[in-house]
XYZ file of C-alpha atoms in Angstrom:
140
model
C 0.000 0.000 0.000
C 1.329 3.404 -0.975
C 0.320 6.225 1.338
C 0.922 9.883 0.593
C -0.228 12.459 3.151
C 0.332 16.086 2.307
C -2.172 17.539 4.735
C -1.099 20.755 6.416
C 0.018 20.946 10.018
C -3.034 23.091 10.749
C -6.645 22.935 9.706
C -7.563 24.834 6.517
C -9.416 28.077 7.128
C -11.631 27.743 4.062
C -12.926 25.314 1.469
C -10.511 26.865 -1.044
C -7.520 26.030 1.170
C -8.791 22.465 1.632
C -9.226 22.068 -2.146
C -5.624 23.184 -2.643
C -4.404 20.583 -0.147
C -6.384 17.834 -1.882
C -5.137 18.914 -5.319
C -1.532 18.909 -4.020
C -1.993 15.357 -2.734
C -3.288 14.220 -6.121
C -0.430 15.774 -8.117
C 2.253 14.564 -5.690
C 1.773 10.910 -6.552
C 3.726 9.061 -9.238
C 0.898 8.389 -11.658
C -1.292 10.872 -13.524
C -4.875 11.350 -12.363
C -7.690 11.995 -14.787
C -8.956 15.575 -14.616
C -12.504 14.336 -13.974
C -11.275 12.637 -10.776
C -9.551 15.860 -9.679
C -12.797 17.757 -10.270
C -14.782 15.179 -8.278
C -12.307 15.410 -5.394
C -12.461 19.214 -5.404
C -16.251 19.176 -5.395
C -16.485 16.648 -2.541
C -13.901 18.536 -0.477
C -15.784 21.809 -1.070
C -19.094 20.303 0.027
C -17.746 18.615 3.156
C -15.625 21.537 4.356
C -18.294 24.143 3.608
C -20.848 22.074 5.512
C -18.454 21.708 8.447
C -18.278 25.511 8.664
C -21.996 26.132 8.010
C -23.651 23.293 9.883
C -20.989 21.487 11.905
C -19.795 24.105 14.349
C -16.539 24.604 12.443
C -13.857 22.517 10.796
C -11.716 20.818 13.458
C -9.600 18.533 11.262
C -8.802 17.835 7.623
C -6.567 15.172 6.085
C -6.156 13.657 2.648
C -4.265 10.496 1.773
C -3.615 8.583 -1.416
C -3.974 4.885 -0.640
C -3.338 2.563 -3.566
C -6.198 3.250 -5.990
C -8.146 5.905 -4.068
C -7.899 9.201 -2.264
C -9.141 9.189 1.309
C -10.588 12.432 2.662
C -11.179 12.940 6.396
C -13.214 15.940 7.541
C -13.787 16.544 11.261
C -16.229 19.052 12.720
C -17.582 20.036 16.121
C -21.140 18.730 15.668
C -22.399 15.244 16.418
C -25.318 15.758 14.016
C -25.102 13.405 11.052
C -25.751 14.808 7.557
C -29.061 13.790 6.044
C -30.722 14.231 2.693
C -33.189 17.080 2.722
C -36.555 16.463 1.090
C -37.187 18.591 -1.987
C -40.015 21.066 -1.642
C -42.268 22.701 -4.179
C -40.945 26.088 -3.139
C -37.440 25.233 -4.348
C -35.656 26.125 -1.118
C -31.904 26.460 -1.702
C -29.487 23.816 -0.532
C -29.810 20.121 0.152
C -27.833 18.916 -2.856
C -24.393 18.483 -1.278
C -24.790 15.345 0.807
C -26.441 13.277 -1.970
C -23.708 14.488 -4.333
C -20.929 13.399 -1.932
C -22.526 9.981 -1.499
C -22.880 9.521 -5.239
C -19.287 10.485 -6.088
C -17.612 8.424 -3.378
C -17.069 4.682 -3.374
C -17.237 4.687 0.442
C -18.638 7.116 3.014
C -18.589 6.647 6.769
C -19.327 8.843 9.762
C -17.928 8.189 13.217
C -18.230 10.157 16.450
C -14.999 11.628 17.804
C -13.961 10.945 21.411
C -13.933 14.624 22.408
C -17.216 15.399 20.631
C -18.034 16.090 17.041
C -17.703 13.672 14.152
C -15.416 12.540 11.373
C -16.667 12.021 7.844
C -14.462 9.658 5.849
C -14.814 9.547 2.080
C -12.996 7.368 -0.435
C -12.888 8.411 -4.083
C -11.376 6.017 -6.648
C -8.480 7.419 -8.664
C -9.702 5.506 -11.701
C -13.153 4.992 -13.149
C -15.682 3.743 -10.626
C -17.126 0.292 -11.343
C -20.660 1.744 -11.275
C -19.721 4.435 -13.791
C -18.103 1.805 -16.045
C -21.237 -0.363 -15.993
C -23.402 2.685 -16.737
C -21.436 3.415 -19.891
C -21.066 -0.242 -20.935
C -24.807 -0.633 -21.355
C -25.104 2.009 -23.967
């Protein structure tokens, strides 16, 4: 297993800083990564970090690792409240798209409580085409 961790010593102060860290991790590995994967990673990082600031009481930890064929993203926040899909309303209230998007783009998502309070969201995004995406395109 190859592990590359280029996470900063401190926690990023914004989603933009977190995206930069994740992008640096992707480009620091030995093999090229498809631009669509880099875009997916940036979008997932943006959603998770923004939600930590907006709904989670603040971002308390952020790490990214390349492990074999995937990038692992860990986002910690101060809230124990677990993200949930928001029902769509007729009035078209803004928001509610991020969590379903994260779940769709990731091959694995888990949420665990942290010992001192808060939670950690762990997301794994394949560095190559996802099996589900391959089967979607294989059928026509």
